[in-house]
PDB file of C-alpha atoms in Angstrom:
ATOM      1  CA  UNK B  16     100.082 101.399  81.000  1.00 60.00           C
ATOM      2  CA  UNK B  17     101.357 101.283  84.311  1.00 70.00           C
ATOM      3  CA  UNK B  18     105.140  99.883  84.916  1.00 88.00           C
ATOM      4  CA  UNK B  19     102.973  97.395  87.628  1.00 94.00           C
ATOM      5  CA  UNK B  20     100.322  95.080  86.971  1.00 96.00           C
ATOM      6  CA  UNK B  21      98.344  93.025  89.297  1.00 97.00           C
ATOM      7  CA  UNK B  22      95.706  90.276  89.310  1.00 96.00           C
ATOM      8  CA  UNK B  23      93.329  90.086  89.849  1.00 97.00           C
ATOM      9  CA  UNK B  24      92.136  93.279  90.924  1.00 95.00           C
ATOM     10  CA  UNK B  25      89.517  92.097  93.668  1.00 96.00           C
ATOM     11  CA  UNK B  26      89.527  88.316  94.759  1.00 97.00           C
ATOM     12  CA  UNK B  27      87.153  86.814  97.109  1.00 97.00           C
ATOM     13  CA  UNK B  28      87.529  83.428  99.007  1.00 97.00           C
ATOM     14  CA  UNK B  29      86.306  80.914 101.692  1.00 97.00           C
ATOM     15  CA  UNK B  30      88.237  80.518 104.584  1.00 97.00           C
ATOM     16  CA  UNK B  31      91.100  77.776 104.177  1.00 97.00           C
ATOM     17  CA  UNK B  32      91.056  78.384 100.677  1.00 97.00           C
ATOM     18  CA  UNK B  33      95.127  78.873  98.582  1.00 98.00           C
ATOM     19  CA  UNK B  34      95.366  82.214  97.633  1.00 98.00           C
ATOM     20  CA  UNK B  35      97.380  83.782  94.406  1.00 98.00           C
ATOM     21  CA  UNK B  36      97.598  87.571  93.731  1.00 98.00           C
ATOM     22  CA  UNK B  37     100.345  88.080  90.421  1.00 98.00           C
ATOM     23  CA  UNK B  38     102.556  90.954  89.912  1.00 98.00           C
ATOM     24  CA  UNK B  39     103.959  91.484  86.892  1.00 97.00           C
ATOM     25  CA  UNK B  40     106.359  94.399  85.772  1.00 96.00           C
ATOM     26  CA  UNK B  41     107.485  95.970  82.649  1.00 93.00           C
ATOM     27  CA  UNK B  42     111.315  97.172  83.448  1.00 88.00           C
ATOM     28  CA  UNK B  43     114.389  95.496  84.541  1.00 88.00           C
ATOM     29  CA  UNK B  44     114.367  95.716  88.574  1.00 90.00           C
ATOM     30  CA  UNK B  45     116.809  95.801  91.977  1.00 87.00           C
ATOM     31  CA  UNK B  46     114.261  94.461  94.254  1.00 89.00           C
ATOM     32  CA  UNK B  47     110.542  93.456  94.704  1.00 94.00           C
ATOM     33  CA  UNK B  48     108.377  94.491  97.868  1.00 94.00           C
ATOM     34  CA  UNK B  49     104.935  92.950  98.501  1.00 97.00           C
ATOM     35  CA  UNK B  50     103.131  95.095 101.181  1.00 97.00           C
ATOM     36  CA  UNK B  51     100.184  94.360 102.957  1.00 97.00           C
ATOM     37  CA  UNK B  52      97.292  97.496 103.836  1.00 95.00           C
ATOM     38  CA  UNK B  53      94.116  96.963 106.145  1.00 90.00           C
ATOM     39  CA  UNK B  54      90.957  99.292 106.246  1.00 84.00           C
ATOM     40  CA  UNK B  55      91.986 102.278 107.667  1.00 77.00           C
ATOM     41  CA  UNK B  56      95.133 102.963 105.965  1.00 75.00           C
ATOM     42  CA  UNK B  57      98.163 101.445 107.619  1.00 86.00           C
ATOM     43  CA  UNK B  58     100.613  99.785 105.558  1.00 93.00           C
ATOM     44  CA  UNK B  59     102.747  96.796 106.858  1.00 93.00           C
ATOM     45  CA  UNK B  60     105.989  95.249 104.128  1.00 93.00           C
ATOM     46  CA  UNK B  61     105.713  91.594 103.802  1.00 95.00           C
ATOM     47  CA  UNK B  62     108.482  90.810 101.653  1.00 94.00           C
ATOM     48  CA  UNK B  63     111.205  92.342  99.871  1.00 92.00           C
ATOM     49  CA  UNK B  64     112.866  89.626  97.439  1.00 92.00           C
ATOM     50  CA  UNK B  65     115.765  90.192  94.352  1.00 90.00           C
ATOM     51  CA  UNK B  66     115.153  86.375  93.672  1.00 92.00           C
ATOM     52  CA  UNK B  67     113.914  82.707  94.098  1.00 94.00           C
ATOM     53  CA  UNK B  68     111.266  82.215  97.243  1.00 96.00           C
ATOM     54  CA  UNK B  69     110.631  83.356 101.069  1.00 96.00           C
ATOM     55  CA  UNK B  70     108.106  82.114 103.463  1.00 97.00           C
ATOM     56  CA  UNK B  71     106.972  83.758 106.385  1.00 95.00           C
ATOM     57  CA  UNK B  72     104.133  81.740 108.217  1.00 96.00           C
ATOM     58  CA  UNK B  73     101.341  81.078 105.882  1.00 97.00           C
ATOM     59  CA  UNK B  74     102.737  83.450 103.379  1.00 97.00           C
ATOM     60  CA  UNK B  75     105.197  82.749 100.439  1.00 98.00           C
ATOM     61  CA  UNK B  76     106.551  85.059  97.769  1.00 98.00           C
ATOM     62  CA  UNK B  77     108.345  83.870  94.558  1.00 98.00           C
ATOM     63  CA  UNK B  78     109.851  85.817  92.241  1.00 97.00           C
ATOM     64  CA  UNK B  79     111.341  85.223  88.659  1.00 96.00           C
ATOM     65  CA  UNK B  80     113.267  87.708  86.817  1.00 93.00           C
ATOM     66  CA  UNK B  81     113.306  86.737  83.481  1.00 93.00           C
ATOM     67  CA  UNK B  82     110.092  86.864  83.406  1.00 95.00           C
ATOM     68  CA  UNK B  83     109.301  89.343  85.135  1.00 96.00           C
ATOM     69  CA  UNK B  84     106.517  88.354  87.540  1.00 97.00           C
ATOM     70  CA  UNK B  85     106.395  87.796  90.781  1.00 98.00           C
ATOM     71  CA  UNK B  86     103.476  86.066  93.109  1.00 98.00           C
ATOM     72  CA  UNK B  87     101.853  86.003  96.346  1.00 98.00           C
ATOM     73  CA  UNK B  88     100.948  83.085  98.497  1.00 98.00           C
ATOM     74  CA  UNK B  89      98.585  82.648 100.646  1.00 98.00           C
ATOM     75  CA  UNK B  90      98.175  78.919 102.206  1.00 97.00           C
ATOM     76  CA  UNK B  91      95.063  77.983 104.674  1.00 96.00           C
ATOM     77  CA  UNK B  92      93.182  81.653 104.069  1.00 97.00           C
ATOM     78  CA  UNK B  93      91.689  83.294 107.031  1.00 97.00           C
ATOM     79  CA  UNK B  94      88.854  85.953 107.538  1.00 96.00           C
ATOM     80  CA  UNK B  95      91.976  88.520 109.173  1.00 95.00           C
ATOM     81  CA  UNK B  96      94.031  87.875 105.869  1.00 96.00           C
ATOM     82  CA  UNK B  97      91.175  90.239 104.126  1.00 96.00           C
ATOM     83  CA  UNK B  98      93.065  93.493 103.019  1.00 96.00           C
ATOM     84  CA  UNK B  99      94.926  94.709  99.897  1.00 96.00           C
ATOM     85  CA  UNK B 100      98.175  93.487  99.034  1.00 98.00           C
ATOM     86  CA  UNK B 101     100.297  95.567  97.506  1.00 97.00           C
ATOM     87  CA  UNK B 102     103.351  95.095  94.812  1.00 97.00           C
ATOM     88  CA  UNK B 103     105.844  97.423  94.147  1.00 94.00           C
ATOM     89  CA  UNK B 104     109.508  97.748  92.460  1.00 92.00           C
ATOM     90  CA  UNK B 105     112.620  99.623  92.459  1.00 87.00           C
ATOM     91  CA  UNK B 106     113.421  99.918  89.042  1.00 84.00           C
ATOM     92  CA  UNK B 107     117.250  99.281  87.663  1.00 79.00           C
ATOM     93  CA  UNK B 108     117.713 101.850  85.079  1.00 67.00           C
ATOM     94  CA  UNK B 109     117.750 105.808  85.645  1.00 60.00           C
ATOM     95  CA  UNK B 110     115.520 107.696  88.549  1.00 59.00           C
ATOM     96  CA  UNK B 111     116.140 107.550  92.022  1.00 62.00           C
ATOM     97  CA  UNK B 112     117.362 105.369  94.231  1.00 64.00           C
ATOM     98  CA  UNK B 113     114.471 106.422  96.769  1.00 70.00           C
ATOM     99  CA  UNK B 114     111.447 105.594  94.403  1.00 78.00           C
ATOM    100  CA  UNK B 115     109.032 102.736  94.342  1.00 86.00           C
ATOM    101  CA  UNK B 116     106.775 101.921  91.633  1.00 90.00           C
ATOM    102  CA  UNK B 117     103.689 100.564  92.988  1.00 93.00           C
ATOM    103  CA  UNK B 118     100.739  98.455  91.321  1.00 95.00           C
ATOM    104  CA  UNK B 119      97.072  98.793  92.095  1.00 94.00           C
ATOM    105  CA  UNK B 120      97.317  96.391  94.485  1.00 95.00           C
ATOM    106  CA  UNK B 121      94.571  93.405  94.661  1.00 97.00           C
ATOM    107  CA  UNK B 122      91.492  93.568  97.229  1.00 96.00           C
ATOM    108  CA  UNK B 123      91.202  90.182  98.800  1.00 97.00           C
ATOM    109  CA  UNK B 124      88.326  89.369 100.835  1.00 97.00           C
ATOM    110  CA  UNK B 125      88.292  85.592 102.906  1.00 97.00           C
ATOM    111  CA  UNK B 126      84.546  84.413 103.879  1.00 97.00           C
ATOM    112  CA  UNK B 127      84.189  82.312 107.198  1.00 95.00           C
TER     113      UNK B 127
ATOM    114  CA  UNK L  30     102.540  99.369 117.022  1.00 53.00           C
ATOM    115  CA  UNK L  31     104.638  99.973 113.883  1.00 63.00           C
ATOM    116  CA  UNK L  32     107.139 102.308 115.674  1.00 93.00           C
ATOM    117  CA  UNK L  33     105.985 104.948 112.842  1.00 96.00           C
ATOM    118  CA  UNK L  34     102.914 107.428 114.864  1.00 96.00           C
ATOM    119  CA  UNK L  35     101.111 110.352 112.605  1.00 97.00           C
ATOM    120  CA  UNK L  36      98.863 113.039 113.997  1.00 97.00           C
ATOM    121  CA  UNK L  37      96.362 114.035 113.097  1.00 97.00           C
ATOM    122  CA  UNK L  38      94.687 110.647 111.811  1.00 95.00           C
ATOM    123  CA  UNK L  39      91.880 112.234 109.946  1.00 96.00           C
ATOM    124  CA  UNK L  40      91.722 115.798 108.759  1.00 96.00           C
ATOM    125  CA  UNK L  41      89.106 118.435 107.099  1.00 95.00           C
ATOM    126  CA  UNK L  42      89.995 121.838 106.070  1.00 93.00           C
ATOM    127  CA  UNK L  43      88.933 124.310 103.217  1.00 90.00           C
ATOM    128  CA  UNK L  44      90.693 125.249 100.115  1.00 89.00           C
ATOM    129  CA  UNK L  45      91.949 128.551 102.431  1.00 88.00           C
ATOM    130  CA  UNK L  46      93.181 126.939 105.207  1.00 88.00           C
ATOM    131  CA  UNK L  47      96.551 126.027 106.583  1.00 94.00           C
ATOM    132  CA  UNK L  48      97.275 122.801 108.222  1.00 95.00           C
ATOM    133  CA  UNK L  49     100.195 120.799 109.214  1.00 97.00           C
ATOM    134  CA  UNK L  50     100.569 116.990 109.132  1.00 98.00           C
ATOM    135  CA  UNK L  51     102.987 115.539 111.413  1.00 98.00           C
ATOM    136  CA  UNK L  52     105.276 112.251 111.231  1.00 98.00           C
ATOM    137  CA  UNK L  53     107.529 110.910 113.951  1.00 97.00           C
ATOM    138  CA  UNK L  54     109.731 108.146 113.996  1.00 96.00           C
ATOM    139  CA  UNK L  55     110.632 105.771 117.146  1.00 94.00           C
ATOM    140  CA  UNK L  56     112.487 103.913 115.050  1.00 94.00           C
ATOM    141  CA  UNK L  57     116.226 104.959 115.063  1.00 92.00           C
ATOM    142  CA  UNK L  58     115.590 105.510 111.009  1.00 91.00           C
ATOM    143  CA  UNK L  59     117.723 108.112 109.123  1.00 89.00           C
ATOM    144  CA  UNK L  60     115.579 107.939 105.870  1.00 90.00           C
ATOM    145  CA  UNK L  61     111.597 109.650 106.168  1.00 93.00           C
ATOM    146  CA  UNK L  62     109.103 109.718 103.183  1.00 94.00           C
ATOM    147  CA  UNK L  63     105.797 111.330 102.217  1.00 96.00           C
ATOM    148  CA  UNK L  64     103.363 109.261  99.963  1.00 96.00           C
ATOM    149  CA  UNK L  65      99.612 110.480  98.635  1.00 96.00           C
ATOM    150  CA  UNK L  66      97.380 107.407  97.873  1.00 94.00           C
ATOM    151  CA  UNK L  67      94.264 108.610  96.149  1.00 93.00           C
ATOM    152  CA  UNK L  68      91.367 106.180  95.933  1.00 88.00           C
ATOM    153  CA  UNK L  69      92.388 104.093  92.632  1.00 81.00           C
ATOM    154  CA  UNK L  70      95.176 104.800  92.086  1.00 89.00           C
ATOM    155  CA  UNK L  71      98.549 103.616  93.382  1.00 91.00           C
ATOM    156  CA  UNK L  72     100.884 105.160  95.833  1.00 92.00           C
ATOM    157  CA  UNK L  73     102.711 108.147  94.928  1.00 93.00           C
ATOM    158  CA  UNK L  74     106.236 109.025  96.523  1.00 92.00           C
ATOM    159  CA  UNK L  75     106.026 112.692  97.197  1.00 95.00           C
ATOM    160  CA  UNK L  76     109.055 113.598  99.505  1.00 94.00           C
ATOM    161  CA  UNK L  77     112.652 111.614 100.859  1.00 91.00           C
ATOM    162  CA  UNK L  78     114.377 113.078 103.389  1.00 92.00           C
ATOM    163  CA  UNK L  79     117.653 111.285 104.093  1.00 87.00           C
ATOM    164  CA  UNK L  80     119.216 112.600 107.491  1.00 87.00           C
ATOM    165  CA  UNK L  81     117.313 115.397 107.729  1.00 87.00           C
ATOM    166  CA  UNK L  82     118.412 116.629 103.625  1.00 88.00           C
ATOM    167  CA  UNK L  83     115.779 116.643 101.125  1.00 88.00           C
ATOM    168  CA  UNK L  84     117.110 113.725  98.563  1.00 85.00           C
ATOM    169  CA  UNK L  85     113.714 113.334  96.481  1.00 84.00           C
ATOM    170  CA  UNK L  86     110.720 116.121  95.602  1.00 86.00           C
ATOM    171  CA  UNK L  87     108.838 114.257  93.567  1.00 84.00           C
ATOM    172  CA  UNK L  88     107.584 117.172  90.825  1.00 89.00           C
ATOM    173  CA  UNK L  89     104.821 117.877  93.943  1.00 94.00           C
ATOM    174  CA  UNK L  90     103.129 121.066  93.859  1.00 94.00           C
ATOM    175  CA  UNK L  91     104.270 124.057  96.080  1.00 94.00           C
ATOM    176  CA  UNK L  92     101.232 124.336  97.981  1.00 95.00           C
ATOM    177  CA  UNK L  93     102.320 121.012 100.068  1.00 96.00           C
ATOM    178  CA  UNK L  94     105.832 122.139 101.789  1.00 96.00           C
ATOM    179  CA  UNK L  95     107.857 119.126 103.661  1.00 96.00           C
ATOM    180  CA  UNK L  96     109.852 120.327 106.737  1.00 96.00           C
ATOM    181  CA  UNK L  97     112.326 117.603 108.305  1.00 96.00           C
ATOM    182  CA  UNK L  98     113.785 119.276 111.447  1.00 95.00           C
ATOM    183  CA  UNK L  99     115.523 116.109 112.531  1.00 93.00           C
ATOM    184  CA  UNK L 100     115.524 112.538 111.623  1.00 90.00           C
ATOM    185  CA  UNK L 101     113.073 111.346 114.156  1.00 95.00           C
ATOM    186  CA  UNK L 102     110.394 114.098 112.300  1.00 97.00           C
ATOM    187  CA  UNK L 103     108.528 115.108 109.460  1.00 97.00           C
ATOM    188  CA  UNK L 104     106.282 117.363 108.657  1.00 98.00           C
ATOM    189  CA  UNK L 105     104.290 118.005 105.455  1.00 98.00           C
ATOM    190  CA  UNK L 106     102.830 122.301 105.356  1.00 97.00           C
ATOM    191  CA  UNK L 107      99.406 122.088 103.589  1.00 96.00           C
ATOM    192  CA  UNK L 108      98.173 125.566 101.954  1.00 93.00           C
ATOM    193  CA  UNK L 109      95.543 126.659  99.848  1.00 93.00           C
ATOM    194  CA  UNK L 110      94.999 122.966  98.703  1.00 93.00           C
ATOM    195  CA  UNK L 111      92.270 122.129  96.135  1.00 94.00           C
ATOM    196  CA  UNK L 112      89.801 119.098  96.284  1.00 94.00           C
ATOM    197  CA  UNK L 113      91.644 117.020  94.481  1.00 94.00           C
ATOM    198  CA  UNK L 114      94.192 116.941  96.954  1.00 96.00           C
ATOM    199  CA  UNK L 115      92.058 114.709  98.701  1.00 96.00           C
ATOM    200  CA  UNK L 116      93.753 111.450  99.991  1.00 96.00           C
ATOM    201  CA  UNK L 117      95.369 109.137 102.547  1.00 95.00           C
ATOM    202  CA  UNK L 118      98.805 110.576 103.467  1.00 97.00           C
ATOM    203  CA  UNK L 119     101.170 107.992 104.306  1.00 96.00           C
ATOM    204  CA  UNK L 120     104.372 108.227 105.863  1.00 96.00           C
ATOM    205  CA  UNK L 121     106.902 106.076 106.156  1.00 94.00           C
ATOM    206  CA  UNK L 122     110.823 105.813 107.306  1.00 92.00           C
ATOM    207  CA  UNK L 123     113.931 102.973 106.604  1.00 89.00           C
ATOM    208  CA  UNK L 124     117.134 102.635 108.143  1.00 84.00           C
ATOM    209  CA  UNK L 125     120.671 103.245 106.527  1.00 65.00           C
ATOM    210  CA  UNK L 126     121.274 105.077 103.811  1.00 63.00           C
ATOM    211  CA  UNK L 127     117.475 105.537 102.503  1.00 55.00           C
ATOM    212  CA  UNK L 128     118.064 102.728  99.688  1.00 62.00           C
ATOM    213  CA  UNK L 129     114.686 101.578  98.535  1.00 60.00           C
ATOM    214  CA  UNK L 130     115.859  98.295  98.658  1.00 63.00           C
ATOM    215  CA  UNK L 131     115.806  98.799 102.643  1.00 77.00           C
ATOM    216  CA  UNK L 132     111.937  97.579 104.196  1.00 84.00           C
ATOM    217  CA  UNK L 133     110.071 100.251 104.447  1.00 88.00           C
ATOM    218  CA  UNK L 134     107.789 100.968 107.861  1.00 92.00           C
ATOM    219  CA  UNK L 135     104.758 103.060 107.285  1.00 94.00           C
ATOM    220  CA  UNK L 136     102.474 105.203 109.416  1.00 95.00           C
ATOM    221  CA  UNK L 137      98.718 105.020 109.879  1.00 94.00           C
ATOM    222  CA  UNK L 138      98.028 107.996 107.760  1.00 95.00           C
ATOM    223  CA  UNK L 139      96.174 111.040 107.802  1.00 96.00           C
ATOM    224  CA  UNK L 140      93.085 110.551 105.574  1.00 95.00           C
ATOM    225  CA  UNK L 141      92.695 114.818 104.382  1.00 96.00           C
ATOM    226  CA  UNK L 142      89.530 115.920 103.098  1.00 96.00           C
ATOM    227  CA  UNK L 143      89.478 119.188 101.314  1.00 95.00           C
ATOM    228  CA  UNK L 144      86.156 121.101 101.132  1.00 92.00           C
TER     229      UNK L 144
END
């Protein structure tokens, strides 16, 4: 079982729609990243968050560390938002302070 | 324009050949790192290099060999590579000290095919 879990897996949505991709995680953790990758490859970091909330235009990221889950916001949904969103954490105990633990990440497709 | 460029974008070479992928940084960034994202699976860290020393190898198999000749560069040596080796090559740099707690910027990628 992977240290990461997201869901769902693939989500598809009409433009305007409120969007929620969960990450949940298995070990005690530093900090939480939720990245953002388009078709063709390129990779963009959204948020990185130890606690509570951020915002950043239409996006919002909460986190809550006792129970271990974080989510991803996604208010008035547009076509360009389509991509795969990515979690990842830096776990607390052992390893290095260099690695990242990433999920699956969650395909999300927005309909006009 | 992430301020992270890597050449070549897309790459095809057979299991004898040697090829070079190539990372630069505009960024100012001391830290540099190597992931492999195969399809379905998550990203694997393969290589840190934290001004210019290699901090992380990531159990990765001697036929990829990382070169960082200064902190604005990285290079990943590819050699005798198997099919499976097949992926999206990301790289990616942070500022300071190379904490992972630092945002990380990431590079285009060079999607390799091997034959």
């Amino acid at each position: 079982k992977n240290e990461v879990e997201q869901s769902p897996q693939n989500l598809t949505a009409q433009e305007g729609e409120f969007i929620t991709i969960n990450c949940s995680y298995s070990v005690g953790i530093s900090a939480l990243h939720w990245l953002q990758q388009h078709p063709g490859g390129g990779i963009v970091s959204l948020f990185m968050l130890s606690s509570g909330k951020k915002k950043h235009g239409r996006l919002i990221a909460t986190i809550n560390i006792q129970e271990k889950h974080s989510s991803l916001h996604i208010t008035a949904s547009h076509p360009r938002d389509s991509a795969v969103y990515i979690c990842a954490v830096r776990p607390n105990s052992g390893g290095s302070n260099y690695k990242l633990t990433f999920g699956k990440g969650t395909l999300l497709t927005v309909n006009p | 324009e992430t301020g992270v460029t890597q050449t070549p974008r897309h790459l095809v070479m057979g299991m004898t050949n040697k090829k070079s992928l190539k990372c630069e940084q505009h960024l100012g960034h001391n830290a540099m790192y190597w992931y492999k994202q195969s399809a379905k699976k998550p990203l694997e860290l393969m290589f840190v290099y934290n001004f210019k020393e290699q901090t992380e190898n990531n159990s990765v198999p001697s036929r990829f060999s990382p070169e960082c000749p200064n902190s604005s560069h990285l290079f990943l040596h590819l050699h005798t590579l198997q099919p499976e080796d097949s992926a999206l090559y990301l790289c990616a740099s942070t500022s300071g000290s190379g904490r992972v707690v630092d945002t990380q910027y990431f590079g285009p990628g060079t999607r390799l095919t091997v034959l």
